[in-house]
Amino acid sequence: MAVRAMNSCVIFRSAATPPLAASRRCCVRQFTTSRNRKHLNLHSFLRCTPYPLSHVTVRSYSVHNLVEMVMEELASIRKRGRVRATSKLELASTGELLEDKLRKGTLQKGLLLEFKKDSERVLLAVALKPDGKKNWMVSDQNGITTSIKPQQVTFIVPGVENFEPTEISDFVQKAQDNLDTALLEFAWNELVEKNKSVTVQELAEMIFGSAEPLESYCAHLLLSRDEVYFTVLESKGLSPVYGPRTATQVGELSRRKLANEAAEKEFEELIQLLRSAKQMPPQDKPPRSSWKTEEKIWHKIESLEAFAIDACKNDDQKRTAGMILKAMGLAKTSSAAVNLLIDIGYFPVHVNLDLLKLNIPTDHREEILSVADSILSSSPDLDEADRVDLTHLKVYAIDVDEADELDDALSAARLQDGRIKVWIHVADPTSLLQPGSIIDKDARRRGTSIFLPTATYPMFPERLAMEGMSLKQGKLCNAVTVSVVLRSDGSIAEYSVENSIIKPTYMLTYESATELLHLNLEEEIELKILSEAAALRLRWRREQGAIDTGTLETRIKVTSPDHPEPSIKLYVENQADAAMRLVSEMMILCGEVIATYGSHNNIPLPYRGQPQSNIDTSAFEHLPEGPVRSSAIVRIMRAAEMDFRNPVRHGVLGLPGYVQFTSPIRRYMDLAAHYQVKAFLRGDSLPFSAGELEGIASTVNMTTRVVRRLSSSSLRYWILEYLRRQPKGKRFRSLVLRFIKDRIAAILLTEIGVQASSWVSLGVQIGDEVDVQVEEAHPRDDVLSLKEVEAV
């Protein structure tokens, strides 16, 4: 007896063993009679002998001889099977055997076939009848009747006629019960050494011992789903020939398959985590940081986040996000990704998507923070010897109540000749900084501080801005002071620009400053003089062609923005308010003086202008003053311009020249103007030429436009969220600004300070007030729907 080990199986072969066909019949009986049978591989096929082992004679067979023997036997079986089939199957009208027609893929009623339903589904069906010249009506395994094209057919089960559609499900179940990919590995091992090809029916004979319809379909499923062992060598209609891949190929494909299976398992675990987190109550959801602890999870969450904010770096991220959304039963859209990330607690409910999309820096690097701390502890004041002591002046710093950085303040006095003198004190950050330093470069890259309803992201590190640069009540503070003597008509009679040291007396909000003005207190006469100076300036600018664009301005303060229901405080500020007029007029006056100073001394500066020669304000005199008229004028205003050598007329402000100078802590171009003016005051070389300033402005203005868009979208989001929370049926007063189309009007909600659109009834005119109610407010989708209601 010869004993040979193959794939951990022992083959016994005796001289008295019956022919292979007899053994095959034994195997077929075992396959077809046992419902819960195990699959029979070729080794058990060869061992299926009725003779006791005592009669086994030792014979030696090589693998090559064994394969040759098997293939010869299969050829014999196929030949005998063809003869038997001829006796069973009637000839078609063309004289062709049904078996030949199947090989060609010809359809006829009653055939059992497999077809491609769509890109992901393959179904079994019975052919019912032709549908047109080429198509066929079929009834699939789900009981659905449909029309298919010939090219959708992927396999016709051989040896089947007049199959009943009701039996498909049972047939499919039996096939699934008998699938075992180990059978393919076994067949591959036997065929690869001889590099023998095989058809579906030949494989069925080899591994099942039968090419009956069920066995043939099982063999087809194994081969068509196989990605490792076999490849299609040629297609003969719907009867492809498969060949074994090389051992090297199989090894590589097996490794890939194992890796894919591991990745699929890992992916399924992530989906389970997502589903679990989604079902948790808000307070129990895992923190954002927990999704970053494992690299394999973080990689996928990062892809989902990138997809949510339209920032995928490559196709792999898009593909990963798409797979996650599909597995979660969601549409492959950015909004679906956003909602999923919110549902699992990764994003807060009110996540600022624009802040993420625009990739705006919100924190300062450790290196910047370290340098800022060293500046605070050791930087000397380069201008200490040249500072004018103005600590005797009463100094008012007026700003919003949440202001973190105070960079301007005001003083005033009446001279003996009755004229008014005002001082505009501006914080002096350049006393601590040098152009080109690491702090300066970081500030230039940021361009501006960012003020959002939920947070402030300063241009400078917070401690440096607050402790070293900002003006502080009752403290000695370095400043650059612009002093101006006004003529009685509001024009500039005298001015000076100098380094100073001041001691702010009051830190006032706009509300408290307005209240003090109304009280008209004798001890606060300086504040009254400032208000008088502002009125003179406004009148003078209007005479120079200035256009009043003052309107309502909304501010929102949100506390605990990561909470599902954060607190929202809304402020509507009227730009015509006394205190706001006072401050804005003094800032504009400072800008005019710096432009004049730069022009007289040939200092390159970021001169701002806005030509308005094409605006005839008389064309708007029929409109009511205030928001209605301002809104109409703003819509036709031309874009601002900049020059870096000479002042440009600013038609909107009514000035021959203007430079923004009063916010050097929060706007980089103001800081650049400070660098230039401070160097001139010291007698040093100017740090920037006109060309260099232009290059800086190009970059900074691009950043500030992005920040302006972010601030605008964030403000609108929280205004809509505020409106969404208002009681249903609440009325809001609104002002009709203009008509968009027919009775659709652009309106201003005067209590909210936001513009929207609404249908208004006949008879309503521009400038009229109407009451509206909120029908819908969806901040995430930027949807606000209003309807007019009758006035009470």
Short mmCIF file of C-alpha atoms in Angstrom, two decimals, residues 14 68 70 72 113 190 213 284 291 331 387 408 411 421 426 434 442 452 456 503 507 540 555 598-599 733 769:
data_model
loop_
_atom_site.label_atom_id
_atom_site.label_comp_id
_atom_site.label_asym_id
_atom_site.label_seq_id
_atom_site.Cartn_x
_atom_site.Cartn_y
_atom_site.Cartn_z
CA SER A 14 -5.37 -0.28 -3.77
CA GLU A 68 -3.86 13.00 -15.32
CA VAL A 70 -8.69 12.56 -12.85
CA GLU A 72 -8.97 11.51 -18.21
CA LEU A 113 -30.60 31.80 -15.47
CA GLU A 190 -4.86 19.58 -7.95
CA PRO A 213 -27.87 21.58 -12.28
CA ASP A 284 -23.33 60.39 27.65
CA TRP A 291 -12.32 59.46 18.62
CA ALA A 331 -27.08 59.84 1.79
CA ARG A 387 6.82 110.70 24.96
CA ASP A 408 -8.36 103.97 21.38
CA SER A 411 -9.97 113.67 25.32
CA LYS A 421 -9.31 120.75 20.68
CA VAL A 426 -4.28 105.17 20.08
CA GLN A 434 9.81 95.32 15.55
CA ASP A 442 2.41 85.85 12.89
CA LEU A 452 -17.57 85.88 16.40
CA THR A 456 -12.83 86.14 19.93
CA LYS A 503 -3.83 107.53 32.10
CA MET A 507 -13.88 102.81 30.48
CA TRP A 540 -18.54 119.48 7.65
CA ARG A 555 -24.24 92.03 17.86
CA GLY A 598 1.74 111.19 5.61
CA SER A 599 1.14 113.25 2.50
CA ARG A 733 -41.78 95.18 13.46
CA GLU A 769 -43.70 99.50 8.63
#
